[in-house]
Amino acid sequence: MINRYIFREFLSPFAISLFFLTFVFLMTRIPEITNMVVNYNADISSIALMVVYTLPRFLEFTIPMSVMISVLLTFMRMSGENEILALKNAGVSLYKLLPPVLAFCFLGIFLTMWVTVFGVSWGKLSLKQKTIELARSSIDVALQERQFNSKLEDVMIYVSNVDMKTKTLNDIFIEDRRTKGVVNISIAPSGRLIRLKDEQVYTIRLYNGAINQVDVDEGSVSSIQFESYDINIDLNIMNKGEGKISKDLDEVSLVYLIGLIRSGIKDKARLINALMELHEKFSIPFACLSLGILAFPLGVQAASLRRSSGFGFGISFFLLYYFLLATGWSAGETGNYPPVIAMWLPNVIMGGVGVFFLVRNAKEKPVMLPVFFNKAAQDIKNWFRRKI
């Protein structure tokens, strides 16, 4: 009975935390979405699809965060209302309360693994396809500021500043590979986007710039200065000639990724990145277990804290986990550490700390948290109060 009761208690804070955290993550995309609606005339259905495609990237982190926060808040409430004390007086040890925690953590593992194995690659690839589709329907979408936009086939455009009302461009770099064996690199401090009568044909007019023409076959380079130069882009022709979209390692399926690794990749850097991607798909889901085990003893001994502080606690420890994960990724990319160690060590560290806390609490020897953790929780609590 007690196990079912505790498991049910996890569900409500998990759902609320998952919704809230995912919503907060989505808010970071609002400026980009607003920009596409206002400046690039993207329709609502396209924006809705792009939001859906982005969700898996957020859920792979918000699910483990929500698992930890729900376990933490549940046991903080039970401890604060003396339910934990009553269970201990009835002869129930902390170890007997562990099964519902483990069951809930494994549920989180399965959900997160489904997202990392299937959802993330599908979402990233679908988002790339949708963005390219929008770019090919209107070149305005490809003219995003301070980004190397290669969504147009054989044409890469970089623009420092775009004024979509006047169609003026500043600090323009265009690499044009549409002529076989020749690469035209055009650079200009200013320019203008002109739409011809045919809505699918555009002209990028450059002013006071230079063209560097590279002949790949002969290995020669010629440079031309100009006062005004037009680059025509016919989206009708580009759409007819579009082929398969190249996939990055984080956009391929698990089966393809494993096959790629087994086939033998000569490029060491690419092999390391492939192994990192493979281990990441499984290490992040198991964060639900390591963080859940850590949250259990923290919630039991944090009876004096309020729920808002517990939420801040959960965020703080997850940020620590994410910091360890980012550090492991950086170390793994350099090749100094094996990918399996780089990606799994954060789980081992957080889970090990959780087991240590649990054993101490079970022996009635609670571990006093360092002062900076309490201060961090209070700072996060105050930050949320200011925002609300």
mmCIF file of C-alpha atoms in Angstrom:
data_model
loop_
_atom_site.group_PDB
_atom_site.id
_atom_site.type_symbol
_atom_site.label_atom_id
_atom_site.label_comp_id
_atom_site.label_asym_id
_atom_site.label_seq_id
_atom_site.Cartn_x
_atom_site.Cartn_y
_atom_site.Cartn_z
ATOM 1 C CA MET A 1 0.000 0.000 0.000
ATOM 2 C CA ILE A 2 2.697 2.495 0.992
ATOM 3 C CA ASN A 3 4.589 1.875 -2.267
ATOM 4 C CA ARG A 4 1.515 2.606 -4.387
ATOM 5 C CA TYR A 5 0.788 5.703 -2.306
ATOM 6 C CA ILE A 6 4.288 7.098 -2.791
ATOM 7 C CA PHE A 7 4.277 6.294 -6.512
ATOM 8 C CA ARG A 8 0.978 8.150 -6.988
ATOM 9 C CA GLU A 9 2.394 11.111 -5.093
ATOM 10 C CA PHE A 10 5.176 11.394 -7.668
ATOM 11 C CA LEU A 11 2.812 11.850 -10.614
ATOM 12 C CA SER A 12 1.352 15.267 -9.845
ATOM 13 C CA PRO A 13 4.629 17.179 -9.229
ATOM 14 C CA PHE A 14 6.193 15.348 -12.186
ATOM 15 C CA ALA A 15 3.445 16.494 -14.568
ATOM 16 C CA ILE A 16 3.540 20.067 -13.258
ATOM 17 C CA SER A 17 7.350 20.261 -13.385
ATOM 18 C CA LEU A 18 7.493 18.737 -16.871
ATOM 19 C CA PHE A 19 4.941 21.197 -18.212
ATOM 20 C CA PHE A 20 6.537 24.204 -16.513
ATOM 21 C CA LEU A 21 10.137 23.389 -17.476
ATOM 22 C CA THR A 22 9.252 22.512 -21.069
ATOM 23 C CA PHE A 23 7.271 25.747 -21.345
ATOM 24 C CA VAL A 24 10.253 27.735 -20.004
ATOM 25 C CA PHE A 25 12.554 26.056 -22.540
ATOM 26 C CA LEU A 26 10.094 26.831 -25.332
ATOM 27 C CA MET A 27 10.050 30.481 -24.296
ATOM 28 C CA THR A 28 13.691 30.696 -25.367
ATOM 29 C CA ARG A 29 12.484 30.126 -28.930
ATOM 30 C CA ILE A 30 9.909 32.936 -28.835
ATOM 31 C CA PRO A 31 12.254 35.617 -30.310
ATOM 32 C CA GLU A 32 13.125 33.333 -33.224
ATOM 33 C CA ILE A 33 9.474 32.392 -33.795
ATOM 34 C CA THR A 34 8.370 36.032 -33.615
ATOM 35 C CA ASN A 35 11.089 36.975 -36.060
ATOM 36 C CA MET A 36 9.918 34.361 -38.579
ATOM 37 C CA VAL A 37 6.257 35.410 -38.263
ATOM 38 C CA VAL A 38 6.879 39.171 -38.489
ATOM 39 C CA ASN A 39 9.794 39.381 -40.910
ATOM 40 C CA TYR A 40 9.575 36.201 -42.975
ATOM 41 C CA ASN A 41 5.781 35.753 -43.196
ATOM 42 C CA ALA A 42 5.904 32.139 -42.025
ATOM 43 C CA ASP A 43 2.393 30.728 -41.587
ATOM 44 C CA ILE A 44 1.072 29.528 -38.219
ATOM 45 C CA SER A 45 1.014 25.853 -39.252
ATOM 46 C CA SER A 46 4.717 25.959 -40.126
ATOM 47 C CA ILE A 47 5.536 27.629 -36.816
ATOM 48 C CA ALA A 48 3.464 25.030 -34.917
ATOM 49 C CA LEU A 49 5.296 22.204 -36.672
ATOM 50 C CA MET A 50 8.679 23.743 -35.867
ATOM 51 C CA VAL A 51 7.692 23.978 -32.193
ATOM 52 C CA VAL A 52 6.670 20.285 -32.220
ATOM 53 C CA TYR A 53 9.964 19.336 -33.871
ATOM 54 C CA THR A 54 11.848 21.257 -31.178
ATOM 55 C CA LEU A 55 10.092 19.564 -28.234
ATOM 56 C CA PRO A 56 12.208 16.345 -28.164
ATOM 57 C CA ARG A 57 15.394 18.389 -27.736
ATOM 58 C CA PHE A 58 13.885 19.904 -24.588
ATOM 59 C CA LEU A 59 12.198 16.764 -23.269
ATOM 60 C CA GLU A 60 15.456 14.809 -23.139
ATOM 61 C CA PHE A 61 16.498 17.172 -20.347
ATOM 62 C CA THR A 62 13.188 18.223 -18.788
ATOM 63 C CA ILE A 63 12.094 14.622 -18.099
ATOM 64 C CA PRO A 64 15.147 13.805 -15.890
ATOM 65 C CA MET A 65 14.809 17.230 -14.250
ATOM 66 C CA SER A 66 11.126 16.578 -13.527
ATOM 67 C CA VAL A 67 11.843 13.096 -12.149
ATOM 68 C CA MET A 68 14.343 14.537 -9.693
ATOM 69 C CA ILE A 69 12.120 17.449 -8.677
ATOM 70 C CA SER A 70 9.043 15.230 -8.178
ATOM 71 C CA VAL A 71 10.961 12.760 -5.959
ATOM 72 C CA LEU A 72 12.499 15.638 -4.015
ATOM 73 C CA LEU A 73 9.229 17.518 -3.467
ATOM 74 C CA THR A 74 7.284 14.367 -2.556
ATOM 75 C CA PHE A 75 9.667 13.325 0.209
ATOM 76 C CA MET A 76 10.083 16.909 1.387
ATOM 77 C CA ARG A 77 6.306 17.059 1.856
ATOM 78 C CA MET A 78 6.182 13.674 3.576
ATOM 79 C CA SER A 79 9.059 14.646 5.833
ATOM 80 C CA GLY A 80 7.593 18.062 6.599
ATOM 81 C CA GLU A 81 4.233 16.523 7.526
ATOM 82 C CA ASN A 82 6.001 13.905 9.707
ATOM 83 C CA GLU A 83 4.896 11.008 7.510
ATOM 84 C CA ILE A 84 8.496 9.814 7.219
ATOM 85 C CA LEU A 85 8.844 9.975 11.019
ATOM 86 C CA ALA A 86 5.638 7.962 11.451
ATOM 87 C CA LEU A 87 6.871 5.314 9.012
ATOM 88 C CA LYS A 88 10.189 5.066 10.847
ATOM 89 C CA ASN A 89 8.382 4.667 14.174
ATOM 90 C CA ALA A 90 6.343 1.877 12.571
ATOM 91 C CA GLY A 91 9.585 0.054 11.742
ATOM 92 C CA VAL A 92 9.777 1.031 8.070
ATOM 93 C CA SER A 93 13.347 1.799 7.013
ATOM 94 C CA LEU A 94 14.299 4.127 4.172
ATOM 95 C CA TYR A 95 15.375 1.121 2.121
ATOM 96 C CA LYS A 96 11.774 -0.157 2.116
ATOM 97 C CA LEU A 97 10.690 3.147 0.591
ATOM 98 C CA LEU A 98 13.161 2.723 -2.259
ATOM 99 C CA PRO A 99 11.075 0.435 -4.601
ATOM 100 C CA PRO A 100 8.581 3.142 -5.696
ATOM 101 C CA VAL A 101 11.468 5.538 -6.239
ATOM 102 C CA LEU A 102 13.277 3.019 -8.442
ATOM 103 C CA ALA A 103 10.067 2.166 -10.328
ATOM 104 C CA PHE A 104 9.406 5.837 -11.006
ATOM 105 C CA CYS A 105 13.012 6.444 -12.072
ATOM 106 C CA PHE A 106 12.905 3.522 -14.503
ATOM 107 C CA LEU A 107 9.664 4.877 -15.935
ATOM 108 C CA GLY A 108 11.517 8.144 -16.502
ATOM 109 C CA ILE A 109 14.395 6.217 -18.108
ATOM 110 C CA PHE A 110 12.077 4.541 -20.607
ATOM 111 C CA LEU A 111 10.359 7.829 -21.486
ATOM 112 C CA THR A 112 13.643 9.691 -21.892
ATOM 113 C CA MET A 113 15.229 6.854 -23.864
ATOM 114 C CA TRP A 114 12.318 6.863 -26.289
ATOM 115 C CA VAL A 115 12.899 10.602 -26.739
ATOM 116 C CA THR A 116 16.694 10.347 -27.157
ATOM 117 C CA VAL A 117 16.660 7.272 -29.416
ATOM 118 C CA PHE A 118 13.723 8.182 -31.646
ATOM 119 C CA GLY A 119 12.441 11.680 -30.883
ATOM 120 C CA VAL A 120 15.584 13.825 -30.934
ATOM 121 C CA SER A 121 16.927 12.592 -34.292
ATOM 122 C CA TRP A 122 13.435 12.776 -35.829
ATOM 123 C CA GLY A 123 12.843 16.277 -34.449
ATOM 124 C CA LYS A 124 16.201 17.702 -35.539
ATOM 125 C CA LEU A 125 15.964 16.227 -39.035
ATOM 126 C CA SER A 126 12.340 17.313 -39.449
ATOM 127 C CA LEU A 127 13.224 20.809 -38.238
ATOM 128 C CA LYS A 128 16.062 21.019 -40.769
ATOM 129 C CA GLN A 129 13.770 19.811 -43.574
ATOM 130 C CA LYS A 130 11.061 22.314 -42.624
ATOM 131 C CA THR A 131 13.561 25.177 -42.414
ATOM 132 C CA ILE A 132 14.989 24.285 -45.827
ATOM 133 C CA GLU A 133 11.465 24.049 -47.220
ATOM 134 C CA LEU A 134 10.690 27.541 -45.930
ATOM 135 C CA ALA A 135 14.002 28.852 -47.260
ATOM 136 C CA ARG A 136 13.296 27.432 -50.695
ATOM 137 C CA SER A 137 9.823 28.935 -50.717
ATOM 138 C CA SER A 138 11.130 32.365 -49.744
ATOM 139 C CA ILE A 139 14.745 33.464 -49.674
ATOM 140 C CA ASP A 140 13.878 35.828 -46.809
ATOM 141 C CA VAL A 141 14.041 32.876 -44.407
ATOM 142 C CA ALA A 142 17.582 32.069 -45.546
ATOM 143 C CA LEU A 143 18.724 35.625 -44.785
ATOM 144 C CA GLN A 144 18.969 35.252 -41.019
ATOM 145 C CA GLU A 145 21.404 37.632 -39.406
ATOM 146 C CA ARG A 146 24.899 36.524 -38.386
ATOM 147 C CA GLN A 147 24.417 32.937 -39.524
ATOM 148 C CA PHE A 148 26.031 30.972 -42.317
ATOM 149 C CA ASN A 149 22.874 29.909 -44.138
ATOM 150 C CA SER A 150 23.435 26.951 -46.457
ATOM 151 C CA LYS A 151 19.767 26.010 -46.831
ATOM 152 C CA LEU A 152 19.792 27.022 -50.512
ATOM 153 C CA GLU A 153 21.392 24.343 -52.673
ATOM 154 C CA ASP A 154 24.985 25.243 -53.717
ATOM 155 C CA VAL A 155 24.631 28.762 -52.280
ATOM 156 C CA MET A 156 25.790 29.839 -48.824
ATOM 157 C CA ILE A 157 24.878 33.301 -47.578
ATOM 158 C CA TYR A 158 26.097 35.246 -44.564
ATOM 159 C CA VAL A 159 24.599 38.642 -43.715
ATOM 160 C CA SER A 160 25.571 40.684 -40.683
ATOM 161 C CA ASN A 161 22.419 42.798 -40.664
ATOM 162 C CA VAL A 162 19.066 42.575 -42.492
ATOM 163 C CA ASP A 163 16.315 45.179 -42.625
ATOM 164 C CA MET A 164 13.355 43.247 -44.030
ATOM 165 C CA LYS A 165 11.242 46.397 -44.414
ATOM 166 C CA THR A 166 13.660 48.139 -46.774
ATOM 167 C CA LYS A 167 15.279 44.861 -47.967
ATOM 168 C CA THR A 168 18.742 46.294 -47.313
ATOM 169 C CA LEU A 169 21.668 44.065 -46.336
ATOM 170 C CA ASN A 170 24.975 44.832 -44.602
ATOM 171 C CA ASP A 171 28.304 42.946 -44.563
ATOM 172 C CA ILE A 172 27.442 40.262 -47.082
ATOM 173 C CA PHE A 173 29.347 37.066 -47.867
ATOM 174 C CA ILE A 174 28.051 34.723 -50.610
ATOM 175 C CA GLU A 175 29.637 31.476 -51.736
ATOM 176 C CA ASP A 176 28.175 30.322 -55.054
ATOM 177 C CA ARG A 177 28.947 26.772 -56.272
ATOM 178 C CA ARG A 178 26.234 26.510 -58.928
ATOM 179 C CA THR A 179 28.788 26.525 -61.766
ATOM 180 C CA LYS A 180 30.532 23.163 -61.910
ATOM 181 C CA GLY A 181 34.232 23.365 -61.051
ATOM 182 C CA VAL A 182 34.034 27.051 -60.123
ATOM 183 C CA VAL A 183 33.481 28.676 -56.739
ATOM 184 C CA ASN A 184 32.475 32.343 -56.710
ATOM 185 C CA ILE A 185 32.985 34.123 -53.385
ATOM 186 C CA SER A 186 31.356 37.560 -53.339
ATOM 187 C CA ILE A 187 31.961 40.061 -50.534
ATOM 188 C CA ALA A 188 30.332 43.472 -50.154
ATOM 189 C CA PRO A 189 29.707 45.954 -47.317
ATOM 190 C CA SER A 190 26.124 46.596 -48.449
ATOM 191 C CA GLY A 191 23.452 45.258 -50.720
ATOM 192 C CA ARG A 192 19.777 44.984 -51.455
ATOM 193 C CA LEU A 193 17.313 42.147 -51.949
ATOM 194 C CA ILE A 194 15.117 42.567 -55.027
ATOM 195 C CA ARG A 195 12.141 40.372 -55.813
ATOM 196 C CA LEU A 196 11.270 40.149 -59.506
ATOM 197 C CA LYS A 197 7.762 39.706 -60.905
ATOM 198 C CA ASP A 198 8.114 35.969 -60.510
ATOM 199 C CA GLU A 199 7.964 35.532 -56.721
ATOM 200 C CA GLN A 200 10.368 32.606 -56.881
ATOM 201 C CA VAL A 201 13.146 34.600 -58.578
ATOM 202 C CA TYR A 202 15.286 36.924 -56.442
ATOM 203 C CA THR A 203 18.225 39.220 -57.089
ATOM 204 C CA ILE A 204 20.804 40.059 -54.440
ATOM 205 C CA ARG A 205 22.391 43.315 -55.591
ATOM 206 C CA LEU A 206 25.801 43.988 -54.048
ATOM 207 C CA TYR A 207 27.518 47.383 -53.916
ATOM 208 C CA ASN A 208 31.240 48.271 -53.859
ATOM 209 C CA GLY A 209 32.536 44.776 -53.277
ATOM 210 C CA ALA A 210 34.765 42.096 -54.769
ATOM 211 C CA ILE A 211 34.439 38.661 -56.350
ATOM 212 C CA ASN A 212 37.052 35.965 -55.807
ATOM 213 C CA GLN A 213 36.593 33.291 -58.469
ATOM 214 C CA VAL A 214 38.263 29.952 -57.733
ATOM 215 C CA ASP A 215 38.753 27.454 -60.573
ATOM 216 C CA VAL A 216 38.865 24.127 -58.776
ATOM 217 C CA ASP A 217 40.158 22.150 -61.796
ATOM 218 C CA GLU A 218 43.011 24.512 -62.680
ATOM 219 C CA GLY A 219 43.677 25.665 -59.112
ATOM 220 C CA SER A 220 43.629 29.334 -60.115
ATOM 221 C CA VAL A 221 42.100 32.345 -58.381
ATOM 222 C CA SER A 222 41.007 35.637 -59.951
ATOM 223 C CA SER A 223 39.701 38.718 -58.195
ATOM 224 C CA ILE A 224 37.298 41.348 -59.558
ATOM 225 C CA GLN A 225 36.268 44.665 -57.969
ATOM 226 C CA PHE A 226 32.791 46.006 -58.708
ATOM 227 C CA GLU A 227 30.524 48.946 -57.933
ATOM 228 C CA SER A 228 27.344 46.978 -58.476
ATOM 229 C CA TYR A 229 26.877 43.249 -59.004
ATOM 230 C CA ASP A 230 23.701 41.145 -59.233
ATOM 231 C CA ILE A 231 23.402 37.531 -58.070
ATOM 232 C CA ASN A 232 20.202 35.899 -59.311
ATOM 233 C CA ILE A 233 18.625 33.049 -57.383
ATOM 234 C CA ASP A 234 15.813 31.098 -59.037
ATOM 235 C CA LEU A 235 14.084 29.042 -56.364
ATOM 236 C CA ASN A 236 12.052 27.210 -59.020
ATOM 237 C CA ILE A 237 15.225 25.642 -60.458
ATOM 238 C CA MET A 238 16.638 24.902 -56.998
ATOM 239 C CA ASN A 239 13.479 23.145 -55.890
ATOM 240 C CA LYS A 240 13.479 20.942 -58.992
ATOM 241 C CA GLY A 241 17.056 19.920 -58.372
ATOM 242 C CA GLU A 242 16.868 19.343 -54.635
ATOM 243 C CA GLY A 243 18.210 15.998 -53.513
ATOM 244 C CA LYS A 244 18.542 14.211 -50.227
ATOM 245 C CA ILE A 245 19.324 16.366 -47.236
ATOM 246 C CA SER A 246 22.636 15.569 -45.587
ATOM 247 C CA LYS A 247 22.248 14.313 -42.033
ATOM 248 C CA ASP A 248 24.426 15.168 -39.074
ATOM 249 C CA LEU A 249 25.301 12.488 -36.526
ATOM 250 C CA ASP A 250 22.592 13.696 -34.135
ATOM 251 C CA GLU A 251 19.975 13.425 -36.911
ATOM 252 C CA VAL A 252 20.478 9.774 -37.910
ATOM 253 C CA SER A 253 18.673 6.770 -36.449
ATOM 254 C CA LEU A 254 20.210 4.557 -33.783
ATOM 255 C CA VAL A 255 20.511 1.629 -36.205
ATOM 256 C CA TYR A 256 22.308 3.776 -38.782
ATOM 257 C CA LEU A 257 24.615 5.239 -36.122
ATOM 258 C CA ILE A 258 25.610 1.792 -34.834
ATOM 259 C CA GLY A 259 26.134 0.555 -38.394
ATOM 260 C CA LEU A 260 28.289 3.584 -39.141
ATOM 261 C CA ILE A 261 30.486 2.892 -36.116
ATOM 262 C CA ARG A 262 30.804 -0.820 -36.913
ATOM 263 C CA SER A 263 31.676 -0.116 -40.530
ATOM 264 C CA GLY A 264 34.823 1.625 -39.364
ATOM 265 C CA ILE A 265 35.256 5.389 -39.633
ATOM 266 C CA LYS A 266 38.727 6.411 -40.768
ATOM 267 C CA ASP A 267 38.372 9.960 -39.503
ATOM 268 C CA LYS A 268 39.203 9.704 -35.781
ATOM 269 C CA ALA A 269 37.375 12.916 -34.860
ATOM 270 C CA ARG A 270 34.201 11.745 -36.601
ATOM 271 C CA LEU A 271 34.470 8.321 -34.940
ATOM 272 C CA ILE A 272 34.770 9.948 -31.508
ATOM 273 C CA ASN A 273 31.740 12.176 -32.204
ATOM 274 C CA ALA A 274 29.729 9.142 -33.341
ATOM 275 C CA LEU A 275 30.622 7.252 -30.156
ATOM 276 C CA MET A 276 29.754 10.305 -28.056
ATOM 277 C CA GLU A 277 26.353 10.556 -29.732
ATOM 278 C CA LEU A 278 25.724 6.844 -29.163
ATOM 279 C CA HIS A 279 26.575 6.948 -25.458
ATOM 280 C CA GLU A 280 24.660 10.205 -24.969
ATOM 281 C CA LYS A 281 21.453 8.555 -26.196
ATOM 282 C CA PHE A 282 21.625 6.185 -23.197
ATOM 283 C CA SER A 283 23.542 8.134 -20.546
ATOM 284 C CA ILE A 284 21.037 11.016 -20.402
ATOM 285 C CA PRO A 285 18.039 8.684 -19.782
ATOM 286 C CA PHE A 286 19.901 7.002 -16.917
ATOM 287 C CA ALA A 287 20.261 10.432 -15.333
ATOM 288 C CA CYS A 288 16.689 9.811 -14.158
ATOM 289 C CA LEU A 289 18.037 7.007 -11.953
ATOM 290 C CA SER A 290 21.119 8.777 -10.596
ATOM 291 C CA LEU A 291 19.280 12.057 -9.947
ATOM 292 C CA GLY A 292 16.242 10.260 -8.524
ATOM 293 C CA ILE A 293 18.393 8.338 -6.050
ATOM 294 C CA LEU A 294 20.086 11.598 -5.074
ATOM 295 C CA ALA A 295 16.765 13.390 -4.607
ATOM 296 C CA PHE A 296 15.387 10.679 -2.284
ATOM 297 C CA PRO A 297 17.665 11.259 0.741
ATOM 298 C CA LEU A 298 17.791 15.003 0.080
ATOM 299 C CA GLY A 299 14.006 15.187 0.307
ATOM 300 C CA VAL A 300 13.924 13.091 3.473
ATOM 301 C CA GLN A 301 16.412 15.265 5.332
ATOM 302 C CA ALA A 302 15.259 18.639 3.963
ATOM 303 C CA ALA A 303 12.172 18.900 6.147
ATOM 304 C CA SER A 304 12.887 22.514 7.011
ATOM 305 C CA LEU A 305 12.808 23.674 3.392
ATOM 306 C CA ARG A 306 9.719 24.849 1.539
ATOM 307 C CA ARG A 307 8.560 23.432 -1.775
ATOM 308 C CA SER A 308 9.884 26.434 -3.673
ATOM 309 C CA SER A 309 13.315 25.845 -2.160
ATOM 310 C CA GLY A 310 13.044 22.175 -3.100
ATOM 311 C CA PHE A 311 12.349 23.156 -6.682
ATOM 312 C CA GLY A 312 15.445 25.351 -6.600
ATOM 313 C CA PHE A 313 17.387 22.461 -5.090
ATOM 314 C CA GLY A 314 16.376 20.207 -7.966
ATOM 315 C CA ILE A 315 17.369 22.798 -10.556
ATOM 316 C CA SER A 316 20.716 23.365 -8.797
ATOM 317 C CA PHE A 317 21.664 19.692 -8.784
ATOM 318 C CA PHE A 318 20.573 19.224 -12.364
ATOM 319 C CA LEU A 319 22.679 22.215 -13.403
ATOM 320 C CA LEU A 320 25.593 20.513 -11.641
ATOM 321 C CA TYR A 321 24.851 17.322 -13.577
ATOM 322 C CA TYR A 322 24.605 19.258 -16.840
ATOM 323 C CA PHE A 323 27.911 20.979 -16.072
ATOM 324 C CA LEU A 324 29.560 17.586 -15.554
ATOM 325 C CA LEU A 325 27.961 16.331 -18.776
ATOM 326 C CA ALA A 326 29.195 19.339 -20.769
ATOM 327 C CA THR A 327 32.663 18.935 -19.267
ATOM 328 C CA GLY A 328 32.630 15.252 -20.187
ATOM 329 C CA TRP A 329 31.547 16.060 -23.733
ATOM 330 C CA SER A 330 34.378 18.578 -24.132
ATOM 331 C CA ALA A 331 36.919 16.137 -22.702
ATOM 332 C CA GLY A 332 35.607 13.307 -24.874
ATOM 333 C CA GLU A 333 35.739 15.386 -28.060
ATOM 334 C CA THR A 334 39.423 16.088 -27.552
ATOM 335 C CA GLY A 335 40.104 12.367 -27.405
ATOM 336 C CA ASN A 336 41.743 12.633 -23.974
ATOM 337 C CA TYR A 337 39.090 10.420 -22.409
ATOM 338 C CA PRO A 338 37.154 7.449 -23.825
ATOM 339 C CA PRO A 339 33.580 8.450 -24.812
ATOM 340 C CA VAL A 340 32.083 5.862 -22.458
ATOM 341 C CA ILE A 341 33.817 7.499 -19.470
ATOM 342 C CA ALA A 342 33.120 11.050 -20.625
ATOM 343 C CA MET A 343 29.382 10.467 -21.013
ATOM 344 C CA TRP A 344 28.706 8.089 -18.103
ATOM 345 C CA LEU A 345 30.904 9.580 -15.378
ATOM 346 C CA PRO A 346 28.336 12.327 -14.449
ATOM 347 C CA ASN A 347 25.768 9.586 -13.743
ATOM 348 C CA VAL A 348 28.257 7.660 -11.644
ATOM 349 C CA ILE A 349 29.188 10.760 -9.635
ATOM 350 C CA MET A 350 25.614 11.927 -8.989
ATOM 351 C CA GLY A 351 24.363 8.396 -8.306
ATOM 352 C CA GLY A 352 27.317 7.703 -6.001
ATOM 353 C CA VAL A 353 26.618 10.848 -3.978
ATOM 354 C CA GLY A 354 22.958 9.820 -3.773
ATOM 355 C CA VAL A 355 23.808 6.331 -2.473
ATOM 356 C CA PHE A 356 26.170 7.862 0.090
ATOM 357 C CA PHE A 357 23.460 10.238 1.305
ATOM 358 C CA LEU A 358 20.923 7.389 1.440
ATOM 359 C CA VAL A 359 23.170 5.135 3.522
ATOM 360 C CA ARG A 360 23.931 7.976 5.928
ATOM 361 C CA ASN A 361 20.247 8.851 6.321
ATOM 362 C CA ALA A 362 19.264 5.205 6.806
ATOM 363 C CA LYS A 363 21.764 5.064 9.683
ATOM 364 C CA GLU A 364 20.212 8.245 11.144
ATOM 365 C CA LYS A 365 23.373 10.152 10.259
ATOM 366 C CA PRO A 366 22.069 12.827 7.880
ATOM 367 C CA VAL A 367 24.622 14.653 5.796
ATOM 368 C CA MET A 368 24.570 18.393 6.242
ATOM 369 C CA LEU A 369 24.538 20.051 2.861
ATOM 370 C CA PRO A 370 27.300 22.562 2.166
ATOM 371 C CA VAL A 371 26.415 26.188 2.795
ATOM 372 C CA PHE A 372 26.718 27.113 -0.881
ATOM 373 C CA PHE A 373 23.937 24.638 -1.806
ATOM 374 C CA ASN A 374 21.583 26.248 0.694
ATOM 375 C CA LYS A 375 22.586 29.685 -0.585
ATOM 376 C CA ALA A 376 22.073 28.578 -4.205
ATOM 377 C CA ALA A 377 18.599 27.286 -3.384
ATOM 378 C CA GLN A 378 17.714 30.579 -1.693
ATOM 379 C CA ASP A 379 19.081 32.609 -4.643
ATOM 380 C CA ILE A 380 17.037 30.571 -7.143
ATOM 381 C CA LYS A 381 13.953 30.967 -4.964
ATOM 382 C CA ASN A 382 14.421 34.762 -4.867
ATOM 383 C CA TRP A 383 14.988 34.823 -8.644
ATOM 384 C CA PHE A 384 11.691 33.024 -9.294
ATOM 385 C CA ARG A 385 9.898 35.415 -6.940
ATOM 386 C CA ARG A 386 11.234 38.412 -8.872
ATOM 387 C CA LYS A 387 10.166 36.901 -12.197
ATOM 388 C CA ILE A 388 6.677 36.131 -10.924
#
